[in-house]
Coordinates of C-alpha atoms in Angstrom, one line a residue:
S1 CA 19.9 -54.3 0.2
S2 CA 22.5 -56.6 -1.0
R3 CA 24.3 -53.8 -3.1
N4 CA 25.0 -51.8 0.2
I5 CA 26.0 -55.2 1.8
A6 CA 28.5 -55.5 -1.2
R7 CA 29.7 -52.2 -1.0
A8 CA 30.4 -52.5 2.9
K9 CA 32.2 -55.9 2.3
R10 CA 34.3 -54.3 -0.3
H11 CA 34.8 -51.5 1.7
L12 CA 36.3 -53.5 4.8
R13 CA 38.5 -55.6 2.5
I14 CA 40.1 -52.6 1.2
R15 CA 40.7 -50.6 4.2
R16 CA 42.5 -54.0 5.8
H17 CA 45.2 -53.4 3.2
I18 CA 45.5 -49.9 2.9
S19 CA 46.4 -47.9 5.8
G20 CA 48.1 -44.4 6.5
T21 CA 51.3 -43.7 8.7
A22 CA 52.7 -40.5 9.5
T23 CA 55.4 -41.0 6.9
C24 CA 52.8 -42.1 4.2
P25 CA 49.5 -40.9 5.0
R26 CA 46.1 -42.2 3.4
L27 CA 44.5 -40.0 1.0
N28 CA 40.6 -39.9 1.3
V29 CA 38.1 -38.5 -1.4
F30 CA 34.7 -38.3 -0.9
R31 CA 32.3 -36.9 -3.7
S32 CA 28.9 -36.1 -3.0
L33 CA 26.2 -34.8 -5.5
G34 CA 27.3 -31.2 -5.5
N35 CA 31.0 -31.0 -3.7
I36 CA 34.3 -32.8 -3.5
Y37 CA 36.0 -33.2 -0.2
A38 CA 39.8 -34.6 0.1
Q39 CA 41.7 -35.3 3.2
V40 CA 45.3 -36.6 4.3
I41 CA 44.9 -38.8 7.2
D42 CA 47.3 -40.5 9.6
D43 CA 45.5 -43.7 10.7
V44 CA 48.1 -44.8 13.4
A45 CA 47.4 -41.5 15.1
G46 CA 44.0 -41.3 14.1
T47 CA 44.2 -37.7 13.2
T48 CA 43.4 -35.8 9.6
L49 CA 46.7 -33.7 8.7
V50 CA 45.6 -31.9 5.9
A51 CA 42.0 -31.0 4.5
A52 CA 40.3 -29.3 1.4
S53 CA 36.9 -29.3 0.0
S54 CA 34.8 -27.4 -2.9
L55 CA 33.4 -25.5 0.0
D56 CA 36.6 -23.7 0.8
K57 CA 36.0 -19.9 0.6
D58 CA 39.5 -19.5 -0.7
L59 CA 38.9 -21.5 -3.7
N60 CA 35.9 -19.6 -5.0
L61 CA 34.2 -22.1 -6.7
S62 CA 30.6 -21.3 -8.2
Y63 CA 29.8 -25.3 -8.5
G64 CA 31.7 -27.6 -6.4
G65 CA 30.6 -31.0 -8.6
N66 CA 32.5 -30.5 -11.8
V67 CA 35.9 -31.5 -13.2
A68 CA 37.1 -28.0 -12.5
A69 CA 36.3 -28.2 -8.9
A70 CA 37.9 -31.5 -8.4
K71 CA 41.2 -30.3 -9.8
A72 CA 41.1 -27.3 -8.0
V73 CA 40.5 -29.4 -4.5
G74 CA 43.1 -31.6 -5.7
E75 CA 45.7 -29.0 -6.0
A76 CA 44.7 -27.1 -3.0
V77 CA 45.2 -30.6 -0.6
A78 CA 48.3 -31.3 -2.5
K79 CA 49.6 -27.3 -1.8
K80 CA 48.9 -27.9 1.9
A81 CA 50.6 -31.3 2.1
I82 CA 53.6 -30.5 0.5
A83 CA 53.7 -27.3 3.1
K84 CA 53.4 -29.4 5.9
G85 CA 56.2 -31.6 4.2
I86 CA 54.2 -34.7 3.0
D87 CA 55.3 -35.5 -0.5
T88 CA 53.8 -39.3 -0.6
V89 CA 50.6 -40.6 0.0
V90 CA 48.4 -43.9 -0.9
F91 CA 45.2 -43.4 -2.1
G92 CA 42.4 -44.8 -0.1
R93 CA 39.8 -46.2 -2.6
G94 CA 36.9 -46.1 -0.2
G95 CA 35.3 -49.1 -1.4
S96 CA 33.0 -47.4 -3.7

């Protein structure tokens, strides 16, 4: 549909300008209907440095699609990133 084509174009336009490096990686957030996922990505090396999701057992969430789950996932990915020495990220909007 034209809506999906417009979203794909917007995604490519945004990703052309936003890229993560080892010193300032890209934070990617994906929200599905029932869960939320966050990754810190080094686009130069093509690797995921840190990841967290509402499905992680250590977060112990009953439902992963609400604001409390998003807060818990954000705090978890931040703690993991700081532990790896990552203190700044660029937010990759993803084109949604």
